[in-house]
Amino acid sequence: MFMDGRMIDHPDFENSTQSWRLGAVVFTLRTLGWPIETIEIPSPTEQCPDRVIALYHLDAKYTAQALAINGRAAHVV
């Protein structure tokens, strides 16, 4: 999903993968050196008016570098 240039939030990830472990995936990718960006987006609810959610993204320049180095790099989530 990141290699395809998508911005991913938790609902998108869960709908696409049937997993709620997006945070673990992002942590693992960052540990492996992938510079996953986090954008915090206000998403208030009645119960939590100060709620903020994360939107994750891999800048296209890193995708291009990976593809140039490895052909079609192993498909990263």
PDB file of N, CA, C and O in Angstrom, chain B, residues numbered from 101:
ATOM      1  N   MET B 101       0.828  -1.186   0.000  1.00  0.00           N
ATOM      2  CA  MET B 101       0.000   0.000   0.000  1.00  0.00           C
ATOM      3  C   MET B 101       0.879   1.259   0.000  1.00  0.00           C
ATOM      4  O   MET B 101       0.602   2.222  -0.715  1.00  0.00           O
ATOM      5  N   PHE B 102       1.947   1.233   0.819  1.00  0.00           N
ATOM      6  CA  PHE B 102       2.856   2.381   0.824  1.00  0.00           C
ATOM      7  C   PHE B 102       3.586   2.502  -0.510  1.00  0.00           C
ATOM      8  O   PHE B 102       3.762   3.606  -1.024  1.00  0.00           O
ATOM      9  N   MET B 103       4.009   1.380  -1.068  1.00  0.00           N
ATOM     10  CA  MET B 103       4.744   1.400  -2.338  1.00  0.00           C
ATOM     11  C   MET B 103       3.862   1.896  -3.479  1.00  0.00           C
ATOM     12  O   MET B 103       4.370   2.370  -4.495  1.00  0.00           O
ATOM     13  N   ASP B 104       2.558   1.789  -3.318  1.00  0.00           N
ATOM     14  CA  ASP B 104       1.618   2.294  -4.315  1.00  0.00           C
ATOM     15  C   ASP B 104       1.325   3.783  -4.125  1.00  0.00           C
ATOM     16  O   ASP B 104       0.535   4.362  -4.870  1.00  0.00           O
ATOM     17  N   GLY B 105       1.966   4.406  -3.119  1.00  0.00           N
ATOM     18  CA  GLY B 105       1.804   5.837  -2.893  1.00  0.00           C
ATOM     19  C   GLY B 105       0.597   6.223  -2.064  1.00  0.00           C
ATOM     20  O   GLY B 105       0.239   7.398  -1.977  1.00  0.00           O
ATOM     21  N   ARG B 106      -0.026   5.232  -1.460  1.00  0.00           N
ATOM     22  CA  ARG B 106      -1.251   5.535  -0.698  1.00  0.00           C
ATOM     23  C   ARG B 106      -0.936   6.138   0.660  1.00  0.00           C
ATOM     24  O   ARG B 106       0.083   5.822   1.276  1.00  0.00           O
ATOM     25  N   MET B 107      -1.816   7.000   1.112  1.00  0.00           N
ATOM     26  CA  MET B 107      -1.813   7.463   2.493  1.00  0.00           C
ATOM     27  C   MET B 107      -2.761   6.524   3.224  1.00  0.00           C
ATOM     28  O   MET B 107      -3.863   6.247   2.749  1.00  0.00           O
ATOM     29  N   ILE B 108      -2.331   6.038   4.377  1.00  0.00           N
ATOM     30  CA  ILE B 108      -3.084   4.987   5.051  1.00  0.00           C
ATOM     31  C   ILE B 108      -3.453   5.424   6.460  1.00  0.00           C
ATOM     32  O   ILE B 108      -2.606   5.892   7.222  1.00  0.00           O
ATOM     33  N   ASP B 109      -4.724   5.267   6.795  1.00  0.00           N
ATOM     34  CA  ASP B 109      -5.143   5.415   8.183  1.00  0.00           C
ATOM     35  C   ASP B 109      -5.637   4.053   8.658  1.00  0.00           C
ATOM     36  O   ASP B 109      -5.715   3.099   7.883  1.00  0.00           O
ATOM     37  N   HIS B 110      -5.960   3.982   9.912  1.00  0.00           N
ATOM     38  CA  HIS B 110      -6.334   2.691  10.491  1.00  0.00           C
ATOM     39  C   HIS B 110      -7.531   2.043   9.798  1.00  0.00           C
ATOM     40  O   HIS B 110      -7.467   0.856   9.481  1.00  0.00           O
ATOM     41  N   PRO B 111      -8.624   2.777   9.550  1.00  0.00           N
ATOM     42  CA  PRO B 111      -9.763   2.137   8.869  1.00  0.00           C
ATOM     43  C   PRO B 111      -9.407   1.611   7.474  1.00  0.00           C
ATOM     44  O   PRO B 111      -9.859   0.530   7.095  1.00  0.00           O
ATOM     45  N   ASP B 112      -8.601   2.361   6.702  1.00  0.00           N
ATOM     46  CA  ASP B 112      -8.188   1.891   5.381  1.00  0.00           C
ATOM     47  C   ASP B 112      -7.391   0.585   5.489  1.00  0.00           C
ATOM     48  O   ASP B 112      -7.616  -0.366   4.741  1.00  0.00           O
ATOM     49  N   PHE B 113      -6.459   0.571   6.441  1.00  0.00           N
ATOM     50  CA  PHE B 113      -5.615  -0.608   6.633  1.00  0.00           C
ATOM     51  C   PHE B 113      -6.458  -1.815   7.034  1.00  0.00           C
ATOM     52  O   PHE B 113      -6.299  -2.906   6.487  1.00  0.00           O
ATOM     53  N   GLU B 114      -7.341  -1.611   7.979  1.00  0.00           N
ATOM     54  CA  GLU B 114      -8.182  -2.715   8.457  1.00  0.00           C
ATOM     55  C   GLU B 114      -9.097  -3.234   7.341  1.00  0.00           C
ATOM     56  O   GLU B 114      -9.273  -4.444   7.197  1.00  0.00           O
ATOM     57  N   ASN B 115      -9.672  -2.334   6.560  1.00  0.00           N
ATOM     58  CA  ASN B 115     -10.539  -2.757   5.460  1.00  0.00           C
ATOM     59  C   ASN B 115      -9.778  -3.516   4.378  1.00  0.00           C
ATOM     60  O   ASN B 115     -10.320  -4.436   3.765  1.00  0.00           O
ATOM     61  N   SER B 116      -8.522  -3.132   4.141  1.00  0.00           N
ATOM     62  CA  SER B 116      -7.727  -3.776   3.089  1.00  0.00           C
ATOM     63  C   SER B 116      -7.079  -5.078   3.527  1.00  0.00           C
ATOM     64  O   SER B 116      -6.892  -5.987   2.717  1.00  0.00           O
ATOM     65  N   THR B 117      -6.732  -5.171   4.816  1.00  0.00           N
ATOM     66  CA  THR B 117      -5.937  -6.319   5.276  1.00  0.00           C
ATOM     67  C   THR B 117      -6.658  -7.221   6.271  1.00  0.00           C
ATOM     68  O   THR B 117      -6.191  -8.321   6.568  1.00  0.00           O
ATOM     69  N   GLN B 118      -7.781  -6.764   6.780  1.00  0.00           N
ATOM     70  CA  GLN B 118      -8.499  -7.482   7.842  1.00  0.00           C
ATOM     71  C   GLN B 118      -7.656  -7.574   9.112  1.00  0.00           C
ATOM     72  O   GLN B 118      -7.840  -8.489   9.914  1.00  0.00           O
ATOM     73  N   SER B 119      -6.742  -6.638   9.296  1.00  0.00           N
ATOM     74  CA  SER B 119      -5.884  -6.585  10.480  1.00  0.00           C
ATOM     75  C   SER B 119      -5.992  -5.193  11.094  1.00  0.00           C
ATOM     76  O   SER B 119      -6.138  -4.202  10.378  1.00  0.00           O
ATOM     77  N   TRP B 120      -5.920  -5.124  12.404  1.00  0.00           N
ATOM     78  CA  TRP B 120      -5.952  -3.838  13.090  1.00  0.00           C
ATOM     79  C   TRP B 120      -4.547  -3.436  13.549  1.00  0.00           C
ATOM     80  O   TRP B 120      -4.411  -2.531  14.372  1.00  0.00           O
ATOM     81  N   ARG B 121      -3.498  -4.094  13.032  1.00  0.00           N
ATOM     82  CA  ARG B 121      -2.125  -3.921  13.501  1.00  0.00           C
ATOM     83  C   ARG B 121      -1.302  -2.907  12.699  1.00  0.00           C
ATOM     84  O   ARG B 121      -0.095  -3.097  12.542  1.00  0.00           O
ATOM     85  N   LEU B 122      -1.909  -1.857  12.197  1.00  0.00           N
ATOM     86  CA  LEU B 122      -1.185  -0.863  11.421  1.00  0.00           C
ATOM     87  C   LEU B 122      -0.019  -0.274  12.205  1.00  0.00           C
ATOM     88  O   LEU B 122       1.066  -0.108  11.649  1.00  0.00           O
ATOM     89  N   GLY B 123      -0.212   0.039  13.459  1.00  0.00           N
ATOM     90  CA  GLY B 123       0.867   0.602  14.268  1.00  0.00           C
ATOM     91  C   GLY B 123       2.079  -0.318  14.324  1.00  0.00           C
ATOM     92  O   GLY B 123       3.215   0.151  14.262  1.00  0.00           O
ATOM     93  N   ALA B 124       1.850  -1.616  14.441  1.00  0.00           N
ATOM     94  CA  ALA B 124       2.944  -2.593  14.475  1.00  0.00           C
ATOM     95  C   ALA B 124       3.662  -2.645  13.126  1.00  0.00           C
ATOM     96  O   ALA B 124       4.887  -2.757  13.079  1.00  0.00           O
ATOM     97  N   VAL B 125       2.913  -2.563  12.046  1.00  0.00           N
ATOM     98  CA  VAL B 125       3.514  -2.569  10.706  1.00  0.00           C
ATOM     99  C   VAL B 125       4.381  -1.330  10.518  1.00  0.00           C
ATOM    100  O   VAL B 125       5.509  -1.434  10.038  1.00  0.00           O
ATOM    101  N   VAL B 126       3.873  -0.173  10.887  1.00  0.00           N
ATOM    102  CA  VAL B 126       4.626   1.074  10.746  1.00  0.00           C
ATOM    103  C   VAL B 126       5.879   1.012  11.620  1.00  0.00           C
ATOM    104  O   VAL B 126       6.955   1.412  11.175  1.00  0.00           O
ATOM    105  N   PHE B 127       5.760   0.527  12.834  1.00  0.00           N
ATOM    106  CA  PHE B 127       6.920   0.398  13.722  1.00  0.00           C
ATOM    107  C   PHE B 127       7.987  -0.496  13.089  1.00  0.00           C
ATOM    108  O   PHE B 127       9.167  -0.144  13.083  1.00  0.00           O
ATOM    109  N   THR B 128       7.582  -1.638  12.561  1.00  0.00           N
ATOM    110  CA  THR B 128       8.524  -2.578  11.944  1.00  0.00           C
ATOM    111  C   THR B 128       9.199  -1.947  10.730  1.00  0.00           C
ATOM    112  O   THR B 128      10.416  -2.050  10.576  1.00  0.00           O
ATOM    113  N   LEU B 129       8.426  -1.297   9.870  1.00  0.00           N
ATOM    114  CA  LEU B 129       9.015  -0.665   8.689  1.00  0.00           C
ATOM    115  C   LEU B 129      10.006   0.429   9.082  1.00  0.00           C
ATOM    116  O   LEU B 129      11.063   0.558   8.464  1.00  0.00           O
ATOM    117  N   ARG B 130       9.678   1.207  10.092  1.00  0.00           N
ATOM    118  CA  ARG B 130      10.603   2.248  10.548  1.00  0.00           C
ATOM    119  C   ARG B 130      11.877   1.620  11.119  1.00  0.00           C
ATOM    120  O   ARG B 130      12.974   2.127  10.889  1.00  0.00           O
ATOM    121  N   THR B 131      11.735   0.531  11.854  1.00  0.00           N
ATOM    122  CA  THR B 131      12.896  -0.179  12.400  1.00  0.00           C
ATOM    123  C   THR B 131      13.805  -0.663  11.274  1.00  0.00           C
ATOM    124  O   THR B 131      15.027  -0.684  11.422  1.00  0.00           O
ATOM    125  N   LEU B 132      13.207  -1.052  10.150  1.00  0.00           N
ATOM    126  CA  LEU B 132      13.966  -1.519   8.991  1.00  0.00           C
ATOM    127  C   LEU B 132      14.526  -0.374   8.140  1.00  0.00           C
ATOM    128  O   LEU B 132      15.196  -0.614   7.136  1.00  0.00           O
ATOM    129  N   GLY B 133      14.250   0.863   8.543  1.00  0.00           N
ATOM    130  CA  GLY B 133      14.822   2.017   7.870  1.00  0.00           C
ATOM    131  C   GLY B 133      13.903   2.751   6.906  1.00  0.00           C
ATOM    132  O   GLY B 133      14.324   3.729   6.287  1.00  0.00           O
ATOM    133  N   TRP B 134      12.660   2.307   6.761  1.00  0.00           N
ATOM    134  CA  TRP B 134      11.722   3.004   5.891  1.00  0.00           C
ATOM    135  C   TRP B 134      11.242   4.276   6.587  1.00  0.00           C
ATOM    136  O   TRP B 134      10.762   4.206   7.718  1.00  0.00           O
ATOM    137  N   PRO B 135      11.363   5.444   5.933  1.00  0.00           N
ATOM    138  CA  PRO B 135      10.973   6.716   6.566  1.00  0.00           C
ATOM    139  C   PRO B 135       9.473   6.994   6.426  1.00  0.00           C
ATOM    140  O   PRO B 135       9.068   7.907   5.706  1.00  0.00           O
ATOM    141  N   ILE B 136       8.670   6.212   7.110  1.00  0.00           N
ATOM    142  CA  ILE B 136       7.217   6.391   7.074  1.00  0.00           C
ATOM    143  C   ILE B 136       6.877   7.688   7.810  1.00  0.00           C
ATOM    144  O   ILE B 136       7.284   7.888   8.954  1.00  0.00           O
ATOM    145  N   GLU B 137       6.134   8.558   7.146  1.00  0.00           N
ATOM    146  CA  GLU B 137       5.724   9.830   7.733  1.00  0.00           C
ATOM    147  C   GLU B 137       4.381   9.683   8.439  1.00  0.00           C
ATOM    148  O   GLU B 137       3.534   8.889   8.031  1.00  0.00           O
ATOM    149  N   THR B 138       4.205  10.452   9.491  1.00  0.00           N
ATOM    150  CA  THR B 138       2.935  10.493  10.210  1.00  0.00           C
ATOM    151  C   THR B 138       2.362  11.896  10.106  1.00  0.00           C
ATOM    152  O   THR B 138       3.042  12.883  10.390  1.00  0.00           O
ATOM    153  N   ILE B 139       1.117  11.970   9.701  1.00  0.00           N
ATOM    154  CA  ILE B 139       0.386  13.231   9.664  1.00  0.00           C
ATOM    155  C   ILE B 139      -0.763  13.077  10.655  1.00  0.00           C
ATOM    156  O   ILE B 139      -1.569  12.154  10.538  1.00  0.00           O
ATOM    157  N   GLU B 140      -0.835  13.971  11.619  1.00  0.00           N
ATOM    158  CA  GLU B 140      -1.911  13.910  12.609  1.00  0.00           C
ATOM    159  C   GLU B 140      -3.089  14.738  12.108  1.00  0.00           C
ATOM    160  O   GLU B 140      -2.944  15.897  11.718  1.00  0.00           O
ATOM    161  N   ILE B 141      -4.254  14.105  12.131  1.00  0.00           N
ATOM    162  CA  ILE B 141      -5.478  14.714  11.603  1.00  0.00           C
ATOM    163  C   ILE B 141      -6.519  14.802  12.718  1.00  0.00           C
ATOM    164  O   ILE B 141      -6.828  13.787  13.342  1.00  0.00           O
ATOM    165  N   PRO B 142      -7.066  15.987  12.983  1.00  0.00           N
ATOM    166  CA  PRO B 142      -8.152  16.070  13.958  1.00  0.00           C
ATOM    167  C   PRO B 142      -9.337  15.215  13.500  1.00  0.00           C
ATOM    168  O   PRO B 142      -9.749  15.273  12.342  1.00  0.00           O
ATOM    169  N   SER B 143      -9.864  14.437  14.411  1.00  0.00           N
ATOM    170  CA  SER B 143     -11.005  13.576  14.105  1.00  0.00           C
ATOM    171  C   SER B 143     -11.899  13.483  15.342  1.00  0.00           C
ATOM    172  O   SER B 143     -12.065  12.411  15.922  1.00  0.00           O
ATOM    173  N   PRO B 144     -12.468  14.615  15.732  1.00  0.00           N
ATOM    174  CA  PRO B 144     -13.240  14.648  16.976  1.00  0.00           C
ATOM    175  C   PRO B 144     -14.503  13.783  16.911  1.00  0.00           C
ATOM    176  O   PRO B 144     -15.121  13.610  15.861  1.00  0.00           O
ATOM    177  N   THR B 145     -14.847  13.259  18.065  1.00  0.00           N
ATOM    178  CA  THR B 145     -16.118  12.559  18.237  1.00  0.00           C
ATOM    179  C   THR B 145     -16.846  13.210  19.397  1.00  0.00           C
ATOM    180  O   THR B 145     -16.274  14.024  20.122  1.00  0.00           O
ATOM    181  N   GLU B 146     -18.090  12.856  19.568  1.00  0.00           N
ATOM    182  CA  GLU B 146     -18.850  13.394  20.686  1.00  0.00           C
ATOM    183  C   GLU B 146     -18.206  13.011  22.016  1.00  0.00           C
ATOM    184  O   GLU B 146     -18.133  13.818  22.943  1.00  0.00           O
ATOM    185  N   GLN B 147     -17.740  11.762  22.092  1.00  0.00           N
ATOM    186  CA  GLN B 147     -17.125  11.265  23.325  1.00  0.00           C
ATOM    187  C   GLN B 147     -15.705  11.793  23.531  1.00  0.00           C
ATOM    188  O   GLN B 147     -15.234  11.882  24.665  1.00  0.00           O
ATOM    189  N   CYS B 148     -15.025  12.143  22.442  1.00  0.00           N
ATOM    190  CA  CYS B 148     -13.629  12.595  22.525  1.00  0.00           C
ATOM    191  C   CYS B 148     -13.411  13.762  21.552  1.00  0.00           C
ATOM    192  O   CYS B 148     -12.913  13.568  20.443  1.00  0.00           O
ATOM    193  N   PRO B 149     -13.789  14.974  21.980  1.00  0.00           N
ATOM    194  CA  PRO B 149     -13.716  16.115  21.074  1.00  0.00           C
ATOM    195  C   PRO B 149     -12.284  16.490  20.659  1.00  0.00           C
ATOM    196  O   PRO B 149     -12.103  17.186  19.660  1.00  0.00           O
ATOM    197  N   ASP B 150     -11.275  16.046  21.402  1.00  0.00           N
ATOM    198  CA  ASP B 150      -9.884  16.360  21.075  1.00  0.00           C
ATOM    199  C   ASP B 150      -9.190  15.222  20.320  1.00  0.00           C
ATOM    200  O   ASP B 150      -7.969  15.236  20.170  1.00  0.00           O
ATOM    201  N   ARG B 151      -9.948  14.255  19.852  1.00  0.00           N
ATOM    202  CA  ARG B 151      -9.386  13.070  19.198  1.00  0.00           C
ATOM    203  C   ARG B 151      -8.578  13.449  17.949  1.00  0.00           C
ATOM    204  O   ARG B 151      -8.986  14.289  17.146  1.00  0.00           O
ATOM    205  N   VAL B 152      -7.423  12.798  17.821  1.00  0.00           N
ATOM    206  CA  VAL B 152      -6.549  12.969  16.665  1.00  0.00           C
ATOM    207  C   VAL B 152      -6.215  11.572  16.152  1.00  0.00           C
ATOM    208  O   VAL B 152      -5.941  10.667  16.940  1.00  0.00           O
ATOM    209  N   ILE B 153      -6.238  11.398  14.830  1.00  0.00           N
ATOM    210  CA  ILE B 153      -5.850  10.113  14.255  1.00  0.00           C
ATOM    211  C   ILE B 153      -4.603  10.312  13.397  1.00  0.00           C
ATOM    212  O   ILE B 153      -4.291  11.427  12.978  1.00  0.00           O
ATOM    213  N   ALA B 154      -3.897   9.211  13.145  1.00  0.00           N
ATOM    214  CA  ALA B 154      -2.680   9.261  12.334  1.00  0.00           C
ATOM    215  C   ALA B 154      -2.970   8.805  10.920  1.00  0.00           C
ATOM    216  O   ALA B 154      -3.719   7.857  10.688  1.00  0.00           O
ATOM    217  N   LEU B 155      -2.361   9.499   9.992  1.00  0.00           N
ATOM    218  CA  LEU B 155      -2.383   9.138   8.585  1.00  0.00           C
ATOM    219  C   LEU B 155      -0.921   8.900   8.219  1.00  0.00           C
ATOM    220  O   LEU B 155      -0.080   9.778   8.418  1.00  0.00           O
ATOM    221  N   TYR B 156      -0.614   7.716   7.684  1.00  0.00           N
ATOM    222  CA  TYR B 156       0.766   7.337   7.396  1.00  0.00           C
ATOM    223  C   TYR B 156       1.022   7.385   5.899  1.00  0.00           C
ATOM    224  O   TYR B 156       0.130   7.126   5.091  1.00  0.00           O
ATOM    225  N   HIS B 157       2.278   7.725   5.539  1.00  0.00           N
ATOM    226  CA  HIS B 157       2.630   7.897   4.134  1.00  0.00           C
ATOM    227  C   HIS B 157       4.123   7.637   3.952  1.00  0.00           C
ATOM    228  O   HIS B 157       4.932   7.937   4.830  1.00  0.00           O
ATOM    229  N   LEU B 158       4.468   7.081   2.809  1.00  0.00           N
ATOM    230  CA  LEU B 158       5.863   6.935   2.404  1.00  0.00           C
ATOM    231  C   LEU B 158       6.067   7.858   1.213  1.00  0.00           C
ATOM    232  O   LEU B 158       5.421   7.695   0.178  1.00  0.00           O
ATOM    233  N   ASP B 159       6.959   8.819   1.358  1.00  0.00           N
ATOM    234  CA  ASP B 159       7.208   9.787   0.292  1.00  0.00           C
ATOM    235  C   ASP B 159       7.593   9.064  -0.998  1.00  0.00           C
ATOM    236  O   ASP B 159       8.325   8.076  -0.973  1.00  0.00           O
ATOM    237  N   ALA B 160       7.099   9.560  -2.103  1.00  0.00           N
ATOM    238  CA  ALA B 160       7.304   8.925  -3.408  1.00  0.00           C
ATOM    239  C   ALA B 160       8.778   8.797  -3.781  1.00  0.00           C
ATOM    240  O   ALA B 160       9.140   7.880  -4.517  1.00  0.00           O
ATOM    241  N   LYS B 161       9.630   9.685  -3.299  1.00  0.00           N
ATOM    242  CA  LYS B 161      11.050   9.582  -3.658  1.00  0.00           C
ATOM    243  C   LYS B 161      11.669   8.301  -3.112  1.00  0.00           C
ATOM    244  O   LYS B 161      12.575   7.741  -3.730  1.00  0.00           O
ATOM    245  N   TYR B 162      11.189   7.828  -1.951  1.00  0.00           N
ATOM    246  CA  TYR B 162      11.718   6.581  -1.391  1.00  0.00           C
ATOM    247  C   TYR B 162      11.198   5.370  -2.147  1.00  0.00           C
ATOM    248  O   TYR B 162      11.911   4.382  -2.321  1.00  0.00           O
ATOM    249  N   THR B 163       9.958   5.451  -2.591  1.00  0.00           N
ATOM    250  CA  THR B 163       9.401   4.383  -3.424  1.00  0.00           C
ATOM    251  C   THR B 163      10.194   4.291  -4.719  1.00  0.00           C
ATOM    252  O   THR B 163      10.568   3.197  -5.142  1.00  0.00           O
ATOM    253  N   ALA B 164      10.451   5.423  -5.346  1.00  0.00           N
ATOM    254  CA  ALA B 164      11.203   5.437  -6.601  1.00  0.00           C
ATOM    255  C   ALA B 164      12.613   4.882  -6.405  1.00  0.00           C
ATOM    256  O   ALA B 164      13.102   4.129  -7.247  1.00  0.00           O
ATOM    257  N   GLN B 165      13.268   5.246  -5.307  1.00  0.00           N
ATOM    258  CA  GLN B 165      14.610   4.736  -5.028  1.00  0.00           C
ATOM    259  C   GLN B 165      14.594   3.225  -4.856  1.00  0.00           C
ATOM    260  O   GLN B 165      15.440   2.521  -5.406  1.00  0.00           O
ATOM    261  N   ALA B 166      13.632   2.733  -4.094  1.00  0.00           N
ATOM    262  CA  ALA B 166      13.544   1.287  -3.860  1.00  0.00           C
ATOM    263  C   ALA B 166      13.292   0.541  -5.157  1.00  0.00           C
ATOM    264  O   ALA B 166      13.890  -0.508  -5.399  1.00  0.00           O
ATOM    265  N   LEU B 167      12.420   1.069  -5.985  1.00  0.00           N
ATOM    266  CA  LEU B 167      12.121   0.421  -7.256  1.00  0.00           C
ATOM    267  C   LEU B 167      13.318   0.461  -8.193  1.00  0.00           C
ATOM    268  O   LEU B 167      13.564  -0.497  -8.926  1.00  0.00           O
ATOM    269  N   ALA B 168      14.063   1.556  -8.176  1.00  0.00           N
ATOM    270  CA  ALA B 168      15.236   1.673  -9.035  1.00  0.00           C
ATOM    271  C   ALA B 168      16.338   0.700  -8.604  1.00  0.00           C
ATOM    272  O   ALA B 168      17.040   0.135  -9.443  1.00  0.00           O
ATOM    273  N   ILE B 169      16.479   0.516  -7.315  1.00  0.00           N
ATOM    274  CA  ILE B 169      17.514  -0.372  -6.789  1.00  0.00           C
ATOM    275  C   ILE B 169      17.146  -1.847  -6.994  1.00  0.00           C
ATOM    276  O   ILE B 169      17.995  -2.660  -7.359  1.00  0.00           O
ATOM    277  N   ASN B 170      15.907  -2.173  -6.761  1.00  0.00           N
ATOM    278  CA  ASN B 170      15.486  -3.575  -6.730  1.00  0.00           C
ATOM    279  C   ASN B 170      14.538  -3.978  -7.846  1.00  0.00           C
ATOM    280  O   ASN B 170      13.876  -5.008  -7.726  1.00  0.00           O
ATOM    281  N   GLY B 171      14.445  -3.233  -8.897  1.00  0.00           N
ATOM    282  CA  GLY B 171      13.418  -3.544  -9.891  1.00  0.00           C
ATOM    283  C   GLY B 171      12.081  -3.257  -9.246  1.00  0.00           C
ATOM    284  O   GLY B 171      11.841  -2.135  -8.800  1.00  0.00           O
ATOM    285  N   ARG B 172      11.226  -4.222  -9.189  1.00  0.00           N
ATOM    286  CA  ARG B 172       9.960  -4.079  -8.452  1.00  0.00           C
ATOM    287  C   ARG B 172      10.213  -4.642  -7.074  1.00  0.00           C
ATOM    288  O   ARG B 172      10.095  -5.849  -6.858  1.00  0.00           O
ATOM    289  N   ALA B 173      10.564  -3.768  -6.131  1.00  0.00           N
ATOM    290  CA  ALA B 173      10.940  -4.158  -4.775  1.00  0.00           C
ATOM    291  C   ALA B 173       9.858  -5.034  -4.145  1.00  0.00           C
ATOM    292  O   ALA B 173       8.687  -4.979  -4.521  1.00  0.00           O
ATOM    293  N   ALA B 174      10.282  -5.833  -3.187  1.00  0.00           N
ATOM    294  CA  ALA B 174       9.301  -6.652  -2.445  1.00  0.00           C
ATOM    295  C   ALA B 174       8.165  -5.759  -2.025  1.00  0.00           C
ATOM    296  O   ALA B 174       8.389  -4.676  -1.484  1.00  0.00           O
ATOM    297  N   HIS B 175       6.973  -6.190  -2.260  1.00  0.00           N
ATOM    298  CA  HIS B 175       5.797  -5.363  -2.015  1.00  0.00           C
ATOM    299  C   HIS B 175       5.628  -5.106  -0.524  1.00  0.00           C
ATOM    300  O   HIS B 175       5.290  -6.009   0.241  1.00  0.00           O
ATOM    301  N   VAL B 176       5.868  -3.863  -0.126  1.00  0.00           N
ATOM    302  CA  VAL B 176       5.722  -3.442   1.254  1.00  0.00           C
ATOM    303  C   VAL B 176       4.274  -3.072   1.464  1.00  0.00           C
ATOM    304  O   VAL B 176       3.626  -2.553   0.555  1.00  0.00           O
ATOM    305  N   VAL B 177       3.762  -3.328   2.640  1.00  0.00           N
ATOM    306  CA  VAL B 177       2.370  -3.060   2.966  1.00  0.00           C
ATOM    307  C   VAL B 177       1.996  -1.658   2.614  1.00  0.00           C
ATOM    308  O   VAL B 177       0.852  -1.253   2.821  1.00  0.00           O
TER     309      VAL B 177
END
